[in-house]
Amino acid sequence: MTRAERARRRAGARDPLGLRRAMSDRLLQALIAAMALLAALTFAGARAADGFAERWRSGAESAVTVQVPEPSLTRMALALGVLSVMPEVAEANPVDGERMAELLRPWLGDQPALPLPGVIEVRLRDLNADVALIGDRVAEAVPGAVTEAHGVWVARLAALARGVRGMALAALALVVLIAVAVVAVAVRTGIAARQESVLVLHQLGATGSEIAGRFARRAAALAFGGGAAGAALAVPAFFVLARLAQPFGDAVPTEGLGGLPWDRVPWIDLALVPLAAAAIGWLTAQAVVRRWLARLP
Amino acid sequence: MERSGPVVRFDAVGLAYPAPGGGLGAEVLRGVSLALDDGSFTWLLGPSGAGKTSLLRLMHAALRPTRGAVEVLGVGTGAAPRRTLPELRRRIGVVHQDLRLLPHLSIFDNVALPLRLGRRPESVIAEDVAEILRWIGLDHRAHARPEELSGGEQQRAAIARAVVCRPTLLLADEPTGNVDASQARRLLALFAEMNRLGTTIVIATHSEDLVQRFPAPAMRLERGRIRGHDEG
């Protein structure tokens, strides 16, 4: 027996229905790849929305600002001193006067005579701390000092992030449904191409699960390939997104191999994409083939 | 294995195929009652359209009766759950009139199909398939595709696939239609040898010559009814 004959015999043993040819549709893999890319980006969008919400909550929500009118060195030091001994305060930093002037220039122009208040940024140890109480104690020590929390804004931003996340998950569900439909059409085409062979196997005593299993393994393999290609295509998109999202995050920009932010790519989520695609392919093929076989005795 | 009672039993069986407009069409088999003993050899005779193929399909559990009761190898196929039928079919060898070899597989792989479905080890499969192909004179065509074979060679390959598992019941529909007289005699000798070893055999044929060469009980089917049961 030649090597080619041995290879053909192995192929015959593994694939008696000839599904490698009947379901070799590259279009299916391309479509799955496109959907995997969409799913990866959508999922990343959902995760990013979650991440932003969390960051805003842990960053902005804990940030309380104390404005000190007539910010003399003494008054500022007094306010900082009061804040620093409070157990609920994690950190209190005065905002540099020049930076304040710089930030306000677009609105106020160069008006050095305008009396700007001194601003102290406060990070809270506990989000549930009573900001009004902190404000009262600061105002007691430094008359005229005003303390402000940003709770309302944070709530609005968090609601927006939740909305974005919900939309992303709905889009993800839609992608999954389309993937199921695409695989179902491909499996039906495969059944139509190999109808006689399926009937012969059935008559020789193959069980429904044996026949469905062959289609399911083929569909899962194709979907896995498509999913892996889609996930690979998503990596450059993640690099771009990571760069765009950098200014919103508080992480120090990292430059990895080739100057790319490798650590900002959700590798585990990406690895799950081909596995999820394979699972969708397997389950869909099982359902379609078993339903088709149910008409036989 | 000794079995009590007949291997195949039909009791007032009727069969109708689904009509194109829904419901059932006219019965192609009517009031068929028969019993085939374990280890028997039976010719199934009758003109085209008499219902021979439908009768064989009922024996193979490829169809369920629409009336009456069919029992094959102890399984009542009319009411048996679907999951029990594959196991039954694996004990039955079938040679179809249209052969039904899988065009994308080699002759070796076609013949190996029933053994692979039975999850036999590949080494055993290689041995068994080589042996049956040698016996049937197709060992030199093992790696050819069905389309590369003559009609007679394809018929022999289909027979090899039906008998490779040493089935308890062998059903053959015009198994010698495409082979010459000497090949037909050789195939008949194979069937006779299997029957001698205990396989129950039913062969549907038009060939009176074949029947004369191997006298055995014959059932005559006409317009869906059994008209006679000769004892050979």
Coordinates of C-alpha atoms in Angstrom, one line a residue, chain A:
Chain A
M1 CA 0.0 0.0 0.0
T2 CA 1.4 3.4 -1.0
R3 CA 1.6 6.3 1.4
A4 CA -1.2 8.0 -0.6
E5 CA -3.4 5.0 -0.2
R6 CA -2.8 4.8 3.5
A7 CA -3.7 8.5 3.8
R8 CA -6.9 7.9 1.8
R9 CA -7.8 5.0 4.1
R10 CA -7.2 7.1 7.2
A11 CA -9.4 9.8 5.7
G12 CA -12.1 7.2 4.9
A13 CA -12.0 6.0 8.5
R14 CA -12.2 9.5 9.9
D15 CA -14.6 11.1 7.4
P16 CA -16.9 8.4 5.8
L17 CA -19.4 11.1 4.8
G18 CA -16.8 13.1 2.9
L19 CA -17.7 16.2 4.9
R20 CA -14.3 17.7 4.3
R21 CA -15.3 18.3 0.7
A22 CA -19.0 18.7 1.3
M23 CA -18.5 21.3 4.0
S24 CA -15.3 22.9 3.0
D25 CA -17.1 26.2 2.4
R26 CA -14.5 29.0 2.8
L27 CA -17.4 31.5 2.8
L28 CA -18.6 29.9 6.1
Q29 CA -15.2 30.4 7.7
A30 CA -15.0 34.0 6.4
L31 CA -18.4 34.9 7.7
I32 CA -17.6 33.3 11.1
A33 CA -14.3 35.2 11.1
A34 CA -16.2 38.5 10.5
M35 CA -18.7 37.7 13.2
A36 CA -15.9 36.7 15.6
L37 CA -14.2 40.0 14.9
L38 CA -17.5 41.8 15.6
A39 CA -18.1 39.8 18.7
A40 CA -14.6 40.4 20.0
L41 CA -15.0 44.2 19.4
T42 CA -18.5 44.3 20.9
F43 CA -17.5 42.3 23.9
A44 CA -14.5 44.6 24.3
G45 CA -16.8 47.6 24.1
A46 CA -19.0 46.1 26.8
R47 CA -15.9 45.4 28.9
A48 CA -14.5 48.9 28.3
A49 CA -17.8 50.5 29.3
D50 CA -17.7 48.5 32.5
G51 CA -14.1 49.5 33.0
F52 CA -14.8 53.2 32.5
A53 CA -17.8 53.0 34.8
E54 CA -15.6 51.4 37.4
R55 CA -12.8 53.9 36.9
W56 CA -15.1 56.9 37.1
R57 CA -16.7 55.4 40.2
S58 CA -13.3 54.8 41.9
G59 CA -11.7 57.9 40.6
A60 CA -14.2 60.7 40.1
E61 CA -16.6 59.6 42.8
S62 CA -13.9 59.5 45.4
A63 CA -12.6 62.9 44.3
V64 CA -14.1 65.7 46.3
T65 CA -12.9 69.2 45.8
V66 CA -12.5 71.8 48.4
Q67 CA -12.4 75.4 47.3
V68 CA -10.6 77.9 49.5
P69 CA -11.3 81.6 48.8
E70 CA -8.4 84.0 49.3
P71 CA -6.0 81.1 49.2
S72 CA -3.2 82.4 51.3
L73 CA -0.5 80.0 52.3
T74 CA -1.8 79.9 55.8
R75 CA -5.4 79.2 54.8
M76 CA -4.4 76.5 52.4
A77 CA -2.1 74.8 54.9
L78 CA -4.8 75.0 57.5
A79 CA -7.3 73.3 55.2
L80 CA -4.8 70.6 54.2
G81 CA -4.0 70.1 57.8
V82 CA -7.6 69.5 58.8
L83 CA -8.1 67.2 55.8
S84 CA -5.0 65.1 56.4
V85 CA -6.0 64.1 59.9
M86 CA -9.5 63.0 58.9
P87 CA -9.6 59.1 58.8
E88 CA -12.0 59.1 55.8
V89 CA -9.6 61.0 53.6
A90 CA -7.0 59.0 51.7
E91 CA -5.2 61.9 50.0
A92 CA -5.5 65.6 49.7
N93 CA -3.5 67.6 47.2
P94 CA -3.6 71.2 46.3
V95 CA -4.1 72.0 42.6
D96 CA -1.2 74.1 41.4
G97 CA -2.4 77.8 41.0
E98 CA -0.7 78.1 37.6
R99 CA -2.4 74.9 36.4
M100 CA -5.7 76.3 37.5
A101 CA -5.1 79.5 35.6
E102 CA -4.1 77.5 32.6
L103 CA -7.3 75.4 32.8
L104 CA -9.5 78.4 33.1
R105 CA -7.8 80.6 30.4
P106 CA -10.1 79.5 27.6
W107 CA -13.0 80.9 29.6
L108 CA -11.5 83.7 31.5
G109 CA -8.6 84.8 29.4
D110 CA -5.4 86.3 31.0
Q111 CA -6.8 88.0 34.0
P112 CA -4.2 87.7 36.7
A113 CA -6.2 90.1 38.8
L114 CA -9.2 87.8 39.1
P115 CA -9.1 86.2 42.5
L116 CA -9.2 82.5 41.9
P117 CA -9.9 80.2 44.8
G118 CA -7.4 77.6 45.9
V119 CA -8.5 74.1 45.0
I120 CA -7.7 71.0 46.9
E121 CA -8.4 67.6 45.4
V122 CA -9.4 65.0 47.9
R123 CA -9.6 61.2 47.5
L124 CA -11.8 59.4 49.9
R125 CA -10.9 56.2 51.6
D126 CA -14.5 55.3 51.9
L127 CA -17.1 56.2 49.2
N128 CA -19.9 56.3 51.8
A129 CA -18.2 58.9 53.9
D130 CA -20.4 62.0 54.6
V131 CA -19.0 64.8 52.4
A132 CA -21.2 67.4 54.1
L133 CA -19.5 66.6 57.4
I134 CA -16.1 66.9 55.9
G135 CA -17.2 70.3 54.4
D136 CA -18.5 71.5 57.7
R137 CA -15.2 70.6 59.5
V138 CA -13.1 72.3 56.8
A139 CA -15.3 75.4 56.8
E140 CA -15.0 75.5 60.6
A141 CA -11.3 75.7 60.4
V142 CA -11.1 77.8 57.2
P143 CA -14.1 80.2 57.0
G144 CA -15.5 80.4 53.5
A145 CA -14.2 77.0 52.3
V146 CA -16.6 75.2 50.1
T147 CA -16.6 71.4 49.6
E148 CA -18.2 69.8 46.6
A149 CA -18.8 66.2 45.6
H150 CA -19.4 65.0 42.1
G151 CA -21.9 62.3 42.9
V152 CA -24.5 63.5 40.4
W153 CA -22.1 63.4 37.5
V154 CA -20.8 60.1 38.4
A155 CA -24.3 58.7 38.5
R156 CA -25.0 60.0 35.1
L157 CA -21.8 58.7 33.6
A158 CA -22.3 55.3 35.2
A159 CA -25.9 55.2 33.8
L160 CA -24.4 56.0 30.4
A161 CA -21.8 53.3 30.7
R162 CA -24.5 50.8 31.7
G163 CA -26.5 51.8 28.7
V164 CA -23.5 51.3 26.4
R165 CA -22.8 47.9 28.0
G166 CA -26.5 46.8 27.5
M167 CA -26.4 47.8 23.9
A168 CA -23.1 46.0 23.4
L169 CA -24.5 42.8 24.9
A170 CA -27.6 43.0 22.7
A171 CA -25.3 43.4 19.7
L172 CA -23.4 40.4 20.9
A173 CA -26.6 38.3 21.2
L174 CA -27.5 39.4 17.6
V175 CA -24.0 38.3 16.4
V176 CA -24.5 34.9 18.0
L177 CA -27.9 34.5 16.4
I178 CA -26.5 35.3 13.0
A179 CA -23.7 32.8 13.5
V180 CA -26.2 30.1 14.4
A181 CA -28.2 30.9 11.2
V182 CA -25.0 30.9 9.0
V183 CA -23.9 27.5 10.5
A184 CA -27.4 26.1 10.1
V185 CA -27.5 27.0 6.4
A186 CA -24.0 25.5 5.8
V187 CA -25.0 22.3 7.6
R188 CA -28.2 22.0 5.6
T189 CA -26.2 22.5 2.4
G190 CA -23.8 19.7 3.6
I191 CA -26.7 17.4 4.3
A192 CA -28.2 18.1 0.8
A193 CA -24.8 17.4 -0.8
R194 CA -24.4 14.1 1.2
Q195 CA -28.0 13.0 1.5
E196 CA -27.4 9.6 -0.2
S197 CA -24.4 9.0 2.0
V198 CA -26.3 9.9 5.2
L199 CA -29.1 7.6 4.2
V200 CA -26.6 4.7 3.6
L201 CA -25.0 5.2 6.9
H202 CA -28.4 5.3 8.6
Q203 CA -29.4 2.1 6.9
L204 CA -26.1 0.4 7.9
G205 CA -27.1 1.1 11.5
A206 CA -25.5 4.4 12.3
T207 CA -27.2 6.1 15.2
G208 CA -28.5 9.7 15.0
S209 CA -25.8 10.8 17.4
E210 CA -23.0 9.2 15.2
I211 CA -24.2 11.0 12.1
A212 CA -25.0 14.3 13.9
G213 CA -21.6 14.0 15.6
R214 CA -19.7 13.9 12.3
F215 CA -21.5 17.0 11.0
A216 CA -21.0 18.7 14.4
R217 CA -17.3 18.0 14.5
R218 CA -16.8 19.4 11.0
A219 CA -18.9 22.5 11.8
A220 CA -17.1 23.0 15.1
A221 CA -13.7 22.8 13.3
L222 CA -14.7 25.3 10.6
A223 CA -16.2 27.6 13.2
F224 CA -13.1 27.3 15.4
G225 CA -10.9 28.3 12.4
G226 CA -13.1 31.2 11.5
G227 CA -13.3 32.3 15.2
A228 CA -9.5 32.1 15.5
A229 CA -9.0 34.2 12.4
G230 CA -11.6 36.8 13.6
A231 CA -9.9 37.0 17.0
A232 CA -6.5 37.5 15.4
L233 CA -7.9 40.3 13.2
A234 CA -9.3 41.9 16.4
V235 CA -5.8 42.3 17.9
P236 CA -4.7 45.3 15.8
A237 CA -8.1 46.9 16.4
F238 CA -7.5 46.5 20.1
F239 CA -4.1 48.2 19.8
V240 CA -5.8 51.2 18.2
L241 CA -8.6 51.2 20.8
A242 CA -6.1 50.9 23.6
R243 CA -4.3 54.0 22.2
L244 CA -7.5 55.9 21.9
A245 CA -8.6 55.0 25.4
Q246 CA -5.3 55.8 27.0
P247 CA -6.2 59.5 27.9
F248 CA -9.3 58.3 29.7
G249 CA -7.5 55.8 31.9
D250 CA -5.2 56.4 34.7
A251 CA -2.7 53.7 33.7
V252 CA 0.7 54.7 32.7
P253 CA 1.1 54.2 29.0
T254 CA 3.2 51.1 28.4
E255 CA 5.2 50.4 25.3
G256 CA 5.8 46.7 24.9
L257 CA 7.4 44.8 22.1
G258 CA 7.4 46.8 18.9
G259 CA 6.0 49.8 20.7
L260 CA 2.6 48.2 21.0
P261 CA 0.4 48.1 24.1
W262 CA 0.4 44.3 24.4
D263 CA -0.8 44.3 28.0
R264 CA -4.0 46.2 27.0
V265 CA -5.3 43.4 24.8
P266 CA -7.8 41.1 26.6
W267 CA -6.0 37.9 25.5
I268 CA -8.1 35.5 27.6
D269 CA -11.4 37.0 26.1
L270 CA -9.9 36.7 22.6
A271 CA -8.9 33.1 23.3
L272 CA -12.5 32.4 24.3
V273 CA -13.8 33.7 20.9
P274 CA -12.8 30.6 18.8
L275 CA -14.0 28.3 21.6
A276 CA -17.4 30.0 21.7
A277 CA -17.6 29.9 17.8
A278 CA -16.7 26.1 17.9
A279 CA -19.4 25.5 20.6
I280 CA -22.0 27.4 18.5
G281 CA -21.0 25.4 15.4
W282 CA -21.2 22.1 17.3
L283 CA -24.5 22.7 18.9
T284 CA -26.2 24.2 15.8
A285 CA -25.0 21.3 13.6
Q286 CA -26.3 18.8 16.2
A287 CA -29.7 20.4 16.3
V288 CA -30.0 20.7 12.5
V289 CA -28.9 17.1 11.7
R290 CA -30.9 15.5 14.4
R291 CA -34.0 17.4 13.3
W292 CA -33.3 16.2 9.7
L293 CA -32.8 12.6 10.8
A294 CA -36.0 12.6 12.9
R295 CA -38.0 12.2 9.6
L296 CA -36.3 8.8 9.1
P297 CA -37.6 5.6 10.9

